[in-house]
mmCIF file of C-alpha atoms in Angstrom:
data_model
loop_
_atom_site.group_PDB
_atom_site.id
_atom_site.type_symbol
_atom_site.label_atom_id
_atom_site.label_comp_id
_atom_site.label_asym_id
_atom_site.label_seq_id
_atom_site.Cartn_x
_atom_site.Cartn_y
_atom_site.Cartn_z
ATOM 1 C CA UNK A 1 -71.729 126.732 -114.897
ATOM 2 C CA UNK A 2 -68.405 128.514 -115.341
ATOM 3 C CA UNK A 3 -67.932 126.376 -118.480
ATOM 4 C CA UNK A 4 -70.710 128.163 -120.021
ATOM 5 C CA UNK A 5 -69.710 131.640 -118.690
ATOM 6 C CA UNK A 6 -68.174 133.069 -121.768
ATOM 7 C CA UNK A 7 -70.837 131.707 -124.059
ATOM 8 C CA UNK A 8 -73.437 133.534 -121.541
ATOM 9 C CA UNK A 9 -71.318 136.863 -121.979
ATOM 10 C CA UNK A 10 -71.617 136.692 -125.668
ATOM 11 C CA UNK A 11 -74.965 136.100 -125.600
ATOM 12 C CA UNK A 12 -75.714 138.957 -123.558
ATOM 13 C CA UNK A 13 -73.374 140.994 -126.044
ATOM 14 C CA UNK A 14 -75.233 140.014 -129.087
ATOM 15 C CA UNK A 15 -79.198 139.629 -127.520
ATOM 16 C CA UNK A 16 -81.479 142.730 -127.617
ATOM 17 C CA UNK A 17 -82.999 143.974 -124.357
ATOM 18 C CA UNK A 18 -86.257 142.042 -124.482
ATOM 19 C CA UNK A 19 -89.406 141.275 -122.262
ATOM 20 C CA UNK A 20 -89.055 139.339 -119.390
ATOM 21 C CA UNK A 21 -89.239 136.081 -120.318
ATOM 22 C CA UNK A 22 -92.198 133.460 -118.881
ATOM 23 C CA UNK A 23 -93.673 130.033 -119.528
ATOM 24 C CA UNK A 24 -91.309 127.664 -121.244
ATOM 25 C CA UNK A 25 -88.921 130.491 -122.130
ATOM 26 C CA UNK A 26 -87.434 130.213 -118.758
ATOM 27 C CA UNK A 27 -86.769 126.739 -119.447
ATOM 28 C CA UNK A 28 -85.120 127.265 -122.714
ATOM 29 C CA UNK A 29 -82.344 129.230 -123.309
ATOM 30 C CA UNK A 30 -81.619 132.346 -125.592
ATOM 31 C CA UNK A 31 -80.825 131.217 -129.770
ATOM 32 C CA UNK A 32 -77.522 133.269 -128.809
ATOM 33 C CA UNK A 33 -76.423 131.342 -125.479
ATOM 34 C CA UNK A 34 -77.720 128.190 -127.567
ATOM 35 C CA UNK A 35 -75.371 128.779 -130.290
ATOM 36 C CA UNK A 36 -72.633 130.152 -128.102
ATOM 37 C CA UNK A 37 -72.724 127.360 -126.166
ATOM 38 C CA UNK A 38 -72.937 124.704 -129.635
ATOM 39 C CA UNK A 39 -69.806 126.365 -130.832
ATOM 40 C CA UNK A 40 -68.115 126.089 -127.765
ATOM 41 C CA UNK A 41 -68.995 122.744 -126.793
ATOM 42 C CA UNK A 42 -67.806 121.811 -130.359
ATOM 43 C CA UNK A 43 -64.247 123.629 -129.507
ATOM 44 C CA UNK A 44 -63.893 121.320 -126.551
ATOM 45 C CA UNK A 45 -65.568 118.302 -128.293
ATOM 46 C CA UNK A 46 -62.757 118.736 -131.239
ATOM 47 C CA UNK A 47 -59.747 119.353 -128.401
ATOM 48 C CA UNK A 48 -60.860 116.733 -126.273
ATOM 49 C CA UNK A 49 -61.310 114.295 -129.183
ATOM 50 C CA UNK A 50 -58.143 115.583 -131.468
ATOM 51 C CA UNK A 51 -55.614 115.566 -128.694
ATOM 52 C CA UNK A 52 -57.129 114.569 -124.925
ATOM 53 C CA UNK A 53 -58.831 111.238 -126.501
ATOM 54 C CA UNK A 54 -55.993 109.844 -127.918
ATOM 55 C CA UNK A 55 -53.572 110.429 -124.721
ATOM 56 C CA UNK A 56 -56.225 108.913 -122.626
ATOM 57 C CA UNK A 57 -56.357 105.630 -125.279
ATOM 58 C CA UNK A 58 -52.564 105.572 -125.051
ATOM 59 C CA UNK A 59 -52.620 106.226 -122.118
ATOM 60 C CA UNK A 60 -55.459 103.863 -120.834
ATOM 61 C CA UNK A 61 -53.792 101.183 -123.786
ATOM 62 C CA UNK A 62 -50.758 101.052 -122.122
ATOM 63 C CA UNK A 63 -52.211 100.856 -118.978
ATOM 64 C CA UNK A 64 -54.376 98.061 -120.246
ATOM 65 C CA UNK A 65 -50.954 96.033 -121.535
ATOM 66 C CA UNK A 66 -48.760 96.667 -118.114
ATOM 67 C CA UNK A 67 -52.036 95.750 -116.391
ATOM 68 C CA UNK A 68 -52.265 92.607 -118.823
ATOM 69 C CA UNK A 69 -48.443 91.888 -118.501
ATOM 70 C CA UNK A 70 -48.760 91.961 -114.921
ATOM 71 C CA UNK A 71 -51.422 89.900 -114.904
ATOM 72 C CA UNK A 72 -49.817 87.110 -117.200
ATOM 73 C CA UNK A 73 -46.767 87.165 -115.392
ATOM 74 C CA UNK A 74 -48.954 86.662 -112.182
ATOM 75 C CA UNK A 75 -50.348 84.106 -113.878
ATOM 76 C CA UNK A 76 -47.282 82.465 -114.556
ATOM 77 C CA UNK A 77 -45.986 82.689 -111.233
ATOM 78 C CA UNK A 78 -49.073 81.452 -109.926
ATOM 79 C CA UNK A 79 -48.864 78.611 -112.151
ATOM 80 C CA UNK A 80 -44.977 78.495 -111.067
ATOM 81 C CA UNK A 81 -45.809 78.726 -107.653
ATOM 82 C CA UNK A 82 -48.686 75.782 -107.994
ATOM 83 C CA UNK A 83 -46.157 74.137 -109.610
ATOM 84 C CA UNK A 84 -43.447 74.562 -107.454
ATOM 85 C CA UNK A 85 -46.136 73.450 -104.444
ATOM 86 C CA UNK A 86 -46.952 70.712 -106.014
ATOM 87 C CA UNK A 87 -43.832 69.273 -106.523
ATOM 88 C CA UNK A 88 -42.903 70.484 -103.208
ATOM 89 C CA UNK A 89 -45.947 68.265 -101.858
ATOM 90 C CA UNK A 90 -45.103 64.941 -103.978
ATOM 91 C CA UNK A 91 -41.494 65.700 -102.877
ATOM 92 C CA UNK A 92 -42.850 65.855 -99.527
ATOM 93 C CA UNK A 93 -46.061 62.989 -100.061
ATOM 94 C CA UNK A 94 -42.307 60.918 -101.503
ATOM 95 C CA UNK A 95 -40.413 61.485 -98.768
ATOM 96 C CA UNK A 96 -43.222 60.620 -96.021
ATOM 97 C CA UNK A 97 -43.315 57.250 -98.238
ATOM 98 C CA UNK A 98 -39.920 56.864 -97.706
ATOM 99 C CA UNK A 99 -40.060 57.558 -94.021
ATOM 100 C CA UNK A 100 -42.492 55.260 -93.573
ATOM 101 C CA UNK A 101 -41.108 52.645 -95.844
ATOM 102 C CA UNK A 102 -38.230 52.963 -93.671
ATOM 103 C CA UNK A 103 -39.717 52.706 -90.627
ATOM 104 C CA UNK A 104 -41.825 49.736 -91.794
ATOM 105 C CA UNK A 105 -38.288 47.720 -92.546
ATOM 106 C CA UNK A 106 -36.445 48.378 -90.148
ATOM 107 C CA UNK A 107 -39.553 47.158 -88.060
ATOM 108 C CA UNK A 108 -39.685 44.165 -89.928
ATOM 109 C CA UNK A 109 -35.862 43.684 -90.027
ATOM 110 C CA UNK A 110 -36.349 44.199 -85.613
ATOM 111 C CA UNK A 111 -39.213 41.596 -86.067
ATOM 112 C CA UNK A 112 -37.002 39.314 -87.818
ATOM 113 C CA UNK A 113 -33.920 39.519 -86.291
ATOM 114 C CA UNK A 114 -36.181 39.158 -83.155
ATOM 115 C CA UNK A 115 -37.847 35.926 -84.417
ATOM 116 C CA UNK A 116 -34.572 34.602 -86.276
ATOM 117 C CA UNK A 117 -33.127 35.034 -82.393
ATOM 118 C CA UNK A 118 -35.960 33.194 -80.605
ATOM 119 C CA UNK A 119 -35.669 30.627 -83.039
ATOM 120 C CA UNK A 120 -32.094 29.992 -83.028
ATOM 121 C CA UNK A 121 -32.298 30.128 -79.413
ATOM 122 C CA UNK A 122 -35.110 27.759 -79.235
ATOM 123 C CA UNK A 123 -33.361 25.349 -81.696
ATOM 124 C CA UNK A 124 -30.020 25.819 -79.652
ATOM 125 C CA UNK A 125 -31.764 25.193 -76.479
ATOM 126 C CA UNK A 126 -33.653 21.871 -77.999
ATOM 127 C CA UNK A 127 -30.188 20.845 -79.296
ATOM 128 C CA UNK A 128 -28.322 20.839 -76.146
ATOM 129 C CA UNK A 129 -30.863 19.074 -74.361
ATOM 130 C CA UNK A 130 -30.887 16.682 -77.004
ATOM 131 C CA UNK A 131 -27.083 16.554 -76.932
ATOM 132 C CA UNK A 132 -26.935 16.146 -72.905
ATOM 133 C CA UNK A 133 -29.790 13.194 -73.255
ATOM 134 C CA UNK A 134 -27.949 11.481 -75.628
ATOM 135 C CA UNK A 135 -24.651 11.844 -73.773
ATOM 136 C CA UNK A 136 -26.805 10.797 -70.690
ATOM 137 C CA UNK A 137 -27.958 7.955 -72.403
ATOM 138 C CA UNK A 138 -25.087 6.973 -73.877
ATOM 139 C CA UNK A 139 -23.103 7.045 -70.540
ATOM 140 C CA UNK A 140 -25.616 4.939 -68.956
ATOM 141 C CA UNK A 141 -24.784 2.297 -71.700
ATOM 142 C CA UNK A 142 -21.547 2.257 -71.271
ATOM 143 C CA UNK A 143 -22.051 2.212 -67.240
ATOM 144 C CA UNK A 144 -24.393 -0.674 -68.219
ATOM 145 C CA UNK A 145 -22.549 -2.532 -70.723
ATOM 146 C CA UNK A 146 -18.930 -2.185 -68.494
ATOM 147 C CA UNK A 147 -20.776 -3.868 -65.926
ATOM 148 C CA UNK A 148 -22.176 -6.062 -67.503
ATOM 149 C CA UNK A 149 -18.806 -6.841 -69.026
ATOM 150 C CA UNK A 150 -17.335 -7.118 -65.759
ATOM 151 C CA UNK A 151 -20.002 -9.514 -64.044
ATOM 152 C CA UNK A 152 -19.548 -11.413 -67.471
ATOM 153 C CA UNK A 153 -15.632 -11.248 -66.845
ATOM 154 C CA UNK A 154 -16.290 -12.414 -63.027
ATOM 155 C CA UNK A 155 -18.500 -14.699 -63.546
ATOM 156 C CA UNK A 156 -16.621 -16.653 -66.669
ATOM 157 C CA UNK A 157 -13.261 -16.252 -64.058
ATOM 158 C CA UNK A 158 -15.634 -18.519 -61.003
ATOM 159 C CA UNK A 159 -17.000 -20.927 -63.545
ATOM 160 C CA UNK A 160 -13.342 -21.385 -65.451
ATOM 161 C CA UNK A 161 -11.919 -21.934 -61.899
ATOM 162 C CA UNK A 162 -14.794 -24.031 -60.898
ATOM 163 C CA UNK A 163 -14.379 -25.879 -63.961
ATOM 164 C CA UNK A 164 -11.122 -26.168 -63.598
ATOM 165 C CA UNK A 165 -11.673 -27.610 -60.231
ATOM 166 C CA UNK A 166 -14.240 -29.585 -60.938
ATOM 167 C CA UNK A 167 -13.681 -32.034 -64.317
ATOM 168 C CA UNK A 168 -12.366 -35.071 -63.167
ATOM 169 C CA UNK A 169 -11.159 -38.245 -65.273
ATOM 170 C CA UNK A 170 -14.857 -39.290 -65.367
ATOM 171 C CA UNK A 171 -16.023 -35.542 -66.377
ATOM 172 C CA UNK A 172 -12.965 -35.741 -69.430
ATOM 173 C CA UNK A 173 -13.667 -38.768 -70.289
ATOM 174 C CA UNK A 174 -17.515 -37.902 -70.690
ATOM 175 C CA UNK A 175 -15.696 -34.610 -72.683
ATOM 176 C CA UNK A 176 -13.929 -37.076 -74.654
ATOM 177 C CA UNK A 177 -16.720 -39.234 -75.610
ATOM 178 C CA UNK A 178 -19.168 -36.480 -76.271
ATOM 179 C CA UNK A 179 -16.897 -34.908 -78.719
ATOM 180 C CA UNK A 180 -16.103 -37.909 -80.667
ATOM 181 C CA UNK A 181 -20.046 -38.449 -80.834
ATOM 182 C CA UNK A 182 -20.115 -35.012 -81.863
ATOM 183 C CA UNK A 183 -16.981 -35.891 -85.109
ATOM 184 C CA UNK A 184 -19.492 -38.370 -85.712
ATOM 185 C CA UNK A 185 -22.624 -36.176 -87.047
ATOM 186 C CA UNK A 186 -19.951 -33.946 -89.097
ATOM 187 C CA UNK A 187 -19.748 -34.566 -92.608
ATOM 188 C CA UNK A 188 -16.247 -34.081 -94.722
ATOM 189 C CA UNK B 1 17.071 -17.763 -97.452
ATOM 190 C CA UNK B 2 13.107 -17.296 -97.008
ATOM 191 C CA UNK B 3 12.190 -18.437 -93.367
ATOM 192 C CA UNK B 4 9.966 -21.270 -95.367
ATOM 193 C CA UNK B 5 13.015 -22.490 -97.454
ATOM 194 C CA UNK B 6 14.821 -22.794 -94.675
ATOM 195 C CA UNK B 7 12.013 -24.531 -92.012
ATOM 196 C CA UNK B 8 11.593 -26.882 -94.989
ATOM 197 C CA UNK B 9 15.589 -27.424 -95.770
ATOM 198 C CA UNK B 10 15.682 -28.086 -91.498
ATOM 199 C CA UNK B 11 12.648 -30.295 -91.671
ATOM 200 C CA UNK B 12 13.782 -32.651 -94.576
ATOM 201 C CA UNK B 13 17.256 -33.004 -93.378
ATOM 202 C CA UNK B 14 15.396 -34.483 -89.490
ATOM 203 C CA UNK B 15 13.299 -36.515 -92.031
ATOM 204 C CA UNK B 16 15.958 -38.336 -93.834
ATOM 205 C CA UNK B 17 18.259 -39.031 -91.107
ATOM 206 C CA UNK B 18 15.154 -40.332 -88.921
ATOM 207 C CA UNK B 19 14.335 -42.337 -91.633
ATOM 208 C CA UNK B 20 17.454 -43.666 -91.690
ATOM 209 C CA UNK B 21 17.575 -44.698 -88.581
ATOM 210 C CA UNK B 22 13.937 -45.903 -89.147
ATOM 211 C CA UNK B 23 12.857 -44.277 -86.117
ATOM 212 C CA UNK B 24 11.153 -41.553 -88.247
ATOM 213 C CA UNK B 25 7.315 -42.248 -86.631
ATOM 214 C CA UNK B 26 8.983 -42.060 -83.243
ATOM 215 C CA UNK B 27 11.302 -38.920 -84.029
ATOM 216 C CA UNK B 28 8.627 -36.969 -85.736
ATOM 217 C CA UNK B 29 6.066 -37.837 -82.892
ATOM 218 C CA UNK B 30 8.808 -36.797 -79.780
ATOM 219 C CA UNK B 31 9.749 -33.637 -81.693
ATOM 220 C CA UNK B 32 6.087 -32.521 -82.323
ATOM 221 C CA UNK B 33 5.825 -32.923 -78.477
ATOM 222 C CA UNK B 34 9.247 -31.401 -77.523
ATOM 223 C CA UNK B 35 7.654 -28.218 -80.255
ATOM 224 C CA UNK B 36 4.569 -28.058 -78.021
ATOM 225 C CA UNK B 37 6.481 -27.975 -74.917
ATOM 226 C CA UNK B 38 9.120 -25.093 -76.507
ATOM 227 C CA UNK B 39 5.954 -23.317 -77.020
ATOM 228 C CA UNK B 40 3.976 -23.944 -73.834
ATOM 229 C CA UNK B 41 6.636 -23.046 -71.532
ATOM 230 C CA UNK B 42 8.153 -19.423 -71.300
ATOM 231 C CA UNK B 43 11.112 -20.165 -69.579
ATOM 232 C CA UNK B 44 11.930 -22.737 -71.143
ATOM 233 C CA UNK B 45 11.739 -20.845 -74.703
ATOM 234 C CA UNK B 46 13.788 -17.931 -73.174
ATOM 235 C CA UNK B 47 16.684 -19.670 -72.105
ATOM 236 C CA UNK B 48 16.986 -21.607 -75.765
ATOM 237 C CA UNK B 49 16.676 -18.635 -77.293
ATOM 238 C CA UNK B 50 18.764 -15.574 -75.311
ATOM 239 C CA UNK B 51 21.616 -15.079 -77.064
ATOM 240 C CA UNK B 52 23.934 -14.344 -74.231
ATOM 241 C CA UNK B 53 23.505 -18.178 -73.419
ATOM 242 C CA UNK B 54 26.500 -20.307 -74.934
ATOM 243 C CA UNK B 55 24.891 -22.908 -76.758
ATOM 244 C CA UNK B 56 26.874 -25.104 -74.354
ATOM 245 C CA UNK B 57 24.469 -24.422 -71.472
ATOM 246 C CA UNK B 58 21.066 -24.467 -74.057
ATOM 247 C CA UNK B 59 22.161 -28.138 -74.930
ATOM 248 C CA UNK B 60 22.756 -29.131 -71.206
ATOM 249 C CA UNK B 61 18.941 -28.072 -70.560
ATOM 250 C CA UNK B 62 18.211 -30.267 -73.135
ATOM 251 C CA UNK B 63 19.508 -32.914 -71.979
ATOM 252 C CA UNK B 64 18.537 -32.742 -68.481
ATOM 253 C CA UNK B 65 14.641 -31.850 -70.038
ATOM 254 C CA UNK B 66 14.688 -35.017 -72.369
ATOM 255 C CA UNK B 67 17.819 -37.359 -71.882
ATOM 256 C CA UNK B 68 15.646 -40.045 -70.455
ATOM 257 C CA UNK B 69 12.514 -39.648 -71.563
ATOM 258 C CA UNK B 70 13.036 -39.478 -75.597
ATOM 259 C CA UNK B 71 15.463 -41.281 -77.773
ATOM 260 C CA UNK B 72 19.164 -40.271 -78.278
ATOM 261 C CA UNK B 73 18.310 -39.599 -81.853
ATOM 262 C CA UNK B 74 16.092 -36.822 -80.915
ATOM 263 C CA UNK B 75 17.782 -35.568 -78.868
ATOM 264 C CA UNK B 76 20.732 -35.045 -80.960
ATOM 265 C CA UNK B 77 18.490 -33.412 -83.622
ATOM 266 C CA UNK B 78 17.022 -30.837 -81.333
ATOM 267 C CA UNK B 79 20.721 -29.826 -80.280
ATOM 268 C CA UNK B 80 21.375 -29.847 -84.054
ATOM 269 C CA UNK B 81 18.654 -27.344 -84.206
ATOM 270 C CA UNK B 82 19.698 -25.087 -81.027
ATOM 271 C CA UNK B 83 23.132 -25.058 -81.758
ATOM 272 C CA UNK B 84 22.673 -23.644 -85.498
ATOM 273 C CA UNK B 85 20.910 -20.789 -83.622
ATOM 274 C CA UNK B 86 17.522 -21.954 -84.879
ATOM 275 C CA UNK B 87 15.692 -22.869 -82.005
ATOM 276 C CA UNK B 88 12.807 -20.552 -82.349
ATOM 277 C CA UNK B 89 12.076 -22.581 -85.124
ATOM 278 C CA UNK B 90 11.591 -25.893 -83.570
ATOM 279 C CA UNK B 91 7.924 -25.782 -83.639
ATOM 280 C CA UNK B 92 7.473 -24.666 -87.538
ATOM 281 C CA UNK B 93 10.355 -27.313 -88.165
ATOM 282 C CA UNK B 94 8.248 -30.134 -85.887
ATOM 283 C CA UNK B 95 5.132 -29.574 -87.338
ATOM 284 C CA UNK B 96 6.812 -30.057 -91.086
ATOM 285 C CA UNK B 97 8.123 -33.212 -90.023
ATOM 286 C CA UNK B 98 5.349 -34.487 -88.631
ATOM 287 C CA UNK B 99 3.335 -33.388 -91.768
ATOM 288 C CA UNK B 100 5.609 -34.814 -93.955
ATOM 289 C CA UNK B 101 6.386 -37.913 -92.015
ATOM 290 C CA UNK B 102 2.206 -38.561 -91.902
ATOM 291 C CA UNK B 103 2.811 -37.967 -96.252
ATOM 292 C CA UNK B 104 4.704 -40.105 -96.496
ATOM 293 C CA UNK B 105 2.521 -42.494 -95.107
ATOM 294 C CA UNK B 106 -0.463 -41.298 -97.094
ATOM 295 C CA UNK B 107 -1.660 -39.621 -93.869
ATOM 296 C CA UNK B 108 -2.624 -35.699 -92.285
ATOM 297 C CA UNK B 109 -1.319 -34.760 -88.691
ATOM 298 C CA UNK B 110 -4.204 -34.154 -86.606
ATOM 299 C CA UNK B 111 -3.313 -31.709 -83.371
ATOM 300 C CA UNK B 112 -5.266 -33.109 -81.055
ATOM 301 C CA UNK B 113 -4.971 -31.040 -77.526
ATOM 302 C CA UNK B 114 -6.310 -32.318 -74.652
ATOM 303 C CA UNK B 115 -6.253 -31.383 -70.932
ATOM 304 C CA UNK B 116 -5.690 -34.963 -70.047
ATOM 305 C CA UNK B 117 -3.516 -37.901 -71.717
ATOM 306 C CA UNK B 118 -5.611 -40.153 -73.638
ATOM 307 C CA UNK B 119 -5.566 -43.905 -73.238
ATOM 308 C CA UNK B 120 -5.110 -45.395 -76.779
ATOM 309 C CA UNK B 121 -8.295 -47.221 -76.642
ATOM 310 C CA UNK B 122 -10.226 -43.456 -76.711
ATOM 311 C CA UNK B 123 -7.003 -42.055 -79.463
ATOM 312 C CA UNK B 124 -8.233 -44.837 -81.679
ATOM 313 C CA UNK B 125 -11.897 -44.013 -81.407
ATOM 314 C CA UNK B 126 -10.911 -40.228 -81.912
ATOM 315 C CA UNK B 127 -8.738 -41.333 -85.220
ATOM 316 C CA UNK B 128 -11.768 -42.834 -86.528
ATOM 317 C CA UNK B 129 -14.027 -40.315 -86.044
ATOM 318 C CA UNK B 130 -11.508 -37.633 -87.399
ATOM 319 C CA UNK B 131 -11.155 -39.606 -90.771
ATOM 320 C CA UNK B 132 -14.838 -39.608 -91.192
ATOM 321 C CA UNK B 133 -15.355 -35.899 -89.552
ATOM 322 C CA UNK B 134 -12.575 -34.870 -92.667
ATOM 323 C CA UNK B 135 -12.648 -37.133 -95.223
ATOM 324 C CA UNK B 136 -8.812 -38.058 -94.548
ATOM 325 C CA UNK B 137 -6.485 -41.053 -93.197
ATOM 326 C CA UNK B 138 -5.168 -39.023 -90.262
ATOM 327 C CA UNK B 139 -2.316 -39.370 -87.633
ATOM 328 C CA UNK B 140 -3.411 -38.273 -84.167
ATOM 329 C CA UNK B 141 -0.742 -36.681 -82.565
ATOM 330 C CA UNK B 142 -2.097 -35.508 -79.075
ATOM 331 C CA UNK B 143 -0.794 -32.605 -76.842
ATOM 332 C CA UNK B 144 -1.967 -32.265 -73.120
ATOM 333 C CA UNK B 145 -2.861 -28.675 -72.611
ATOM 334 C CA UNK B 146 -4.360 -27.791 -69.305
ATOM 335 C CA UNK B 147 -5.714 -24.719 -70.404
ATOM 336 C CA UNK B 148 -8.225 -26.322 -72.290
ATOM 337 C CA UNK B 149 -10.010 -27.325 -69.327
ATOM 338 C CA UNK B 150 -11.797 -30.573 -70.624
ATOM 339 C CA UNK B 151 -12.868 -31.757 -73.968
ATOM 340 C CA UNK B 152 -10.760 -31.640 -77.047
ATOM 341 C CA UNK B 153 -9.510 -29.117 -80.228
ATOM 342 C CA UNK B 154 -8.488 -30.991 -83.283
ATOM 343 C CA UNK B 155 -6.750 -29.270 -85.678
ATOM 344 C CA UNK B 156 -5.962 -31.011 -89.345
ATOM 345 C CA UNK B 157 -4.282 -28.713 -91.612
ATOM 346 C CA UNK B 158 -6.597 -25.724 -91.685
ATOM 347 C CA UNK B 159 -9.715 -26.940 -89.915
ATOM 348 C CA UNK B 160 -10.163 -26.858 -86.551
ATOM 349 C CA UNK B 161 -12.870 -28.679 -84.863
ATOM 350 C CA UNK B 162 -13.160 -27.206 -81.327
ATOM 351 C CA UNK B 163 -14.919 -29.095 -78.310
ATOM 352 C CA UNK B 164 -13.295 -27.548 -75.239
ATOM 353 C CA UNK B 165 -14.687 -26.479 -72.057
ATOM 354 C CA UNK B 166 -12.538 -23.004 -72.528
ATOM 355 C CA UNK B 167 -13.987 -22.498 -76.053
ATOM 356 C CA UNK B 168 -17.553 -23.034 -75.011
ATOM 357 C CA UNK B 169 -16.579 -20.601 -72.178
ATOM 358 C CA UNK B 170 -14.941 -18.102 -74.501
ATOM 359 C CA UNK B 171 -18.115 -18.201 -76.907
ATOM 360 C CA UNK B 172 -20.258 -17.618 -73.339
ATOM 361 C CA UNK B 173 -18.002 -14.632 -72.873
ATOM 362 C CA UNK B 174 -18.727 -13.311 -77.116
ATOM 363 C CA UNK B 175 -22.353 -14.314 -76.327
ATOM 364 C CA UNK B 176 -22.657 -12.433 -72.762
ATOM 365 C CA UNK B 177 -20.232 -9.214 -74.519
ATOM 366 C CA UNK B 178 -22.978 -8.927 -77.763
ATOM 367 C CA UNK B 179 -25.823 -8.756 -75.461
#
């Protein structure tokens, strides 16, 4: 109410000692304080919209662009930043790739070289023992066939000396005859 | 001189000088013998043939190997041989002779080797046989070689027809070695 004080003290300048007011008058006030108070609500109305409005718009405009900067530049951080994460997860999504494709080859390389080395042993194992049976084998043929040379040998020595020993004149001249039958089915 | 010209020059020379003497079937058939014998014996073809020998002492061996058992004119041919320092020729020379000689005659030398001498009864039979086994008029000259055992090798020019108790043991031996 102590906006509307000086229009109340001009009204009671101005008004005329009346009757007490009743009924609706106490609800309404005095043509004087009304005017008073028109005029001086259209003082303020003019200050506030001639010079306070305008400082507020500024005011409140350039508010409403630092506000709106701020927010675009959060924006574009935020769309930075979600950037930035997401490369930072396929960078990361990559690297666990490569980790794991890694780890997968040299797993299969270990498998390999594991398998490669059972093999090759396998096939070097299979190949000596096929290398000592033929050896073996071949030993016992040549144990075999030197003595069977050598009974050969032996036995053509007894049967040359028993030859020897035992052709007569009859047995040569049996010889004799037998090869010249012999001439005799040859052909020229 | 090529060893052949001169085995041939040695062997025509022996031919025309036995023939001279008309003794050549008798020359040709005592050196093809004495050849054998040179090549039989080993010590008898290393003292005709070592050099630090004077060909003095070879032709006395000679003579006390064959003085009586082969004709003068042999022997005087072989000691023509050994003393031009030919000796280990004798058997190339011999056999030339003796294949010429049987040419001459319209004939081929059969070696026949033997471990026993042959009576002429069974060399006849054999000389027929040959010339039908070869196709040719041959001359039978027989060696006795003990180390044939029994049976006979003939051997006309390049054929050899071998029925000897060492070759059928030698082919046991090949047979017994392949199995």
């Amino acid at each position: 109410m102590h906006l509307l004080a000086p229009i109340r003290l001009l009204a009671q300048v101005t008004e005329e000692p009346t009757t007490e007011p009743s009924g609706i008058d106490l609800l309404l006030p005095a043509s004087s304080e009304l005017i008073a108070g028109l005029i001086a609500f259209a003082i303020i109305f003019v200050f506030v919209w001639k010079w306070v409005l305008p400082v507020v718009d500024k005011r409140l405009a350039a508010r409403q662009e630092a506000i709106t900067s701020q927010l675009t530049a959060a924006e574009a951080t935020k769309l930075e930043a979600e950037s930035l994460l997401a490369d930072y997860k396929q960078q990361v999504a990559r690297a666990r790739d490569d980790a794991n494709r890694i780890v997968d080859e040299a797993r299969q390389a270990a498998d390999a070289l594991r398998t490669d080395s059972v093999s090759k042993a396998d096939a070097e194992a299979v190949e000596i023992v096929r290398k000592a049976r033929e050896e073996a084998a071949g030993e016992r043929q040549r144990a075999a066939g030197a003595i069977r040379d050598e009974v050969a040998a032996l036995s053509l020595a007894v049967a040359e000396k028993a030859m020897a020993g035992a052709v007569d004149a009859k047995a040569h001249q049996k010889l004799v005859e037998q090869y010249i039958a012999e001439l005799g089915a040859l052909r020229p | 001189m090529p060893a052949d010209d001169r085995i041939d020059g040695y062997a025509a020379a022996i031919l025309e000088v036995a023939r001279a003497e008309e003794q050549l079937e008798r020359v040709g058939d005592e050196l093809f013998r004495i050849a054998r014998a040179f090549e039989a014996s080993n010590p008898l073809r290393e003292a005709l043939t070592d050099p630090r020998i004077p060909v003095e002492r070879k032709m006395g061996v000679i003579d006390d190997l064959l003085g009586t058992k082969t004709s003068p004119l042999t022997v005087n041919l072989v000691g023509f041989v050994v003393s031009a320092g030919r000796v280990s020729d004798l058997p190339a020379i011999a056999d030339r002779v003796a294949e010429r000689a049987a040419n001459a005659r319209d004939k081929a030398v059969a070696e026949v080797r033997t471990a026993v001498e042959l009576d002429e009864a069974t060399i006849a039979r054999l000389t027929t046989a040959l010339n039908k086994a070869t196709g040719k008029d041959v001359e039978v000259k027989v060696v006795v070689d003990p180390t044939v055992i029994g049976g006979v090798v003939a051997r006309v020019g390049d054929l050899v027809i071998d029925g000897t108790v060492s070759h059928r043991l030698e082919q046991l031996r090949e047979t017994l070695n392949q199995r």
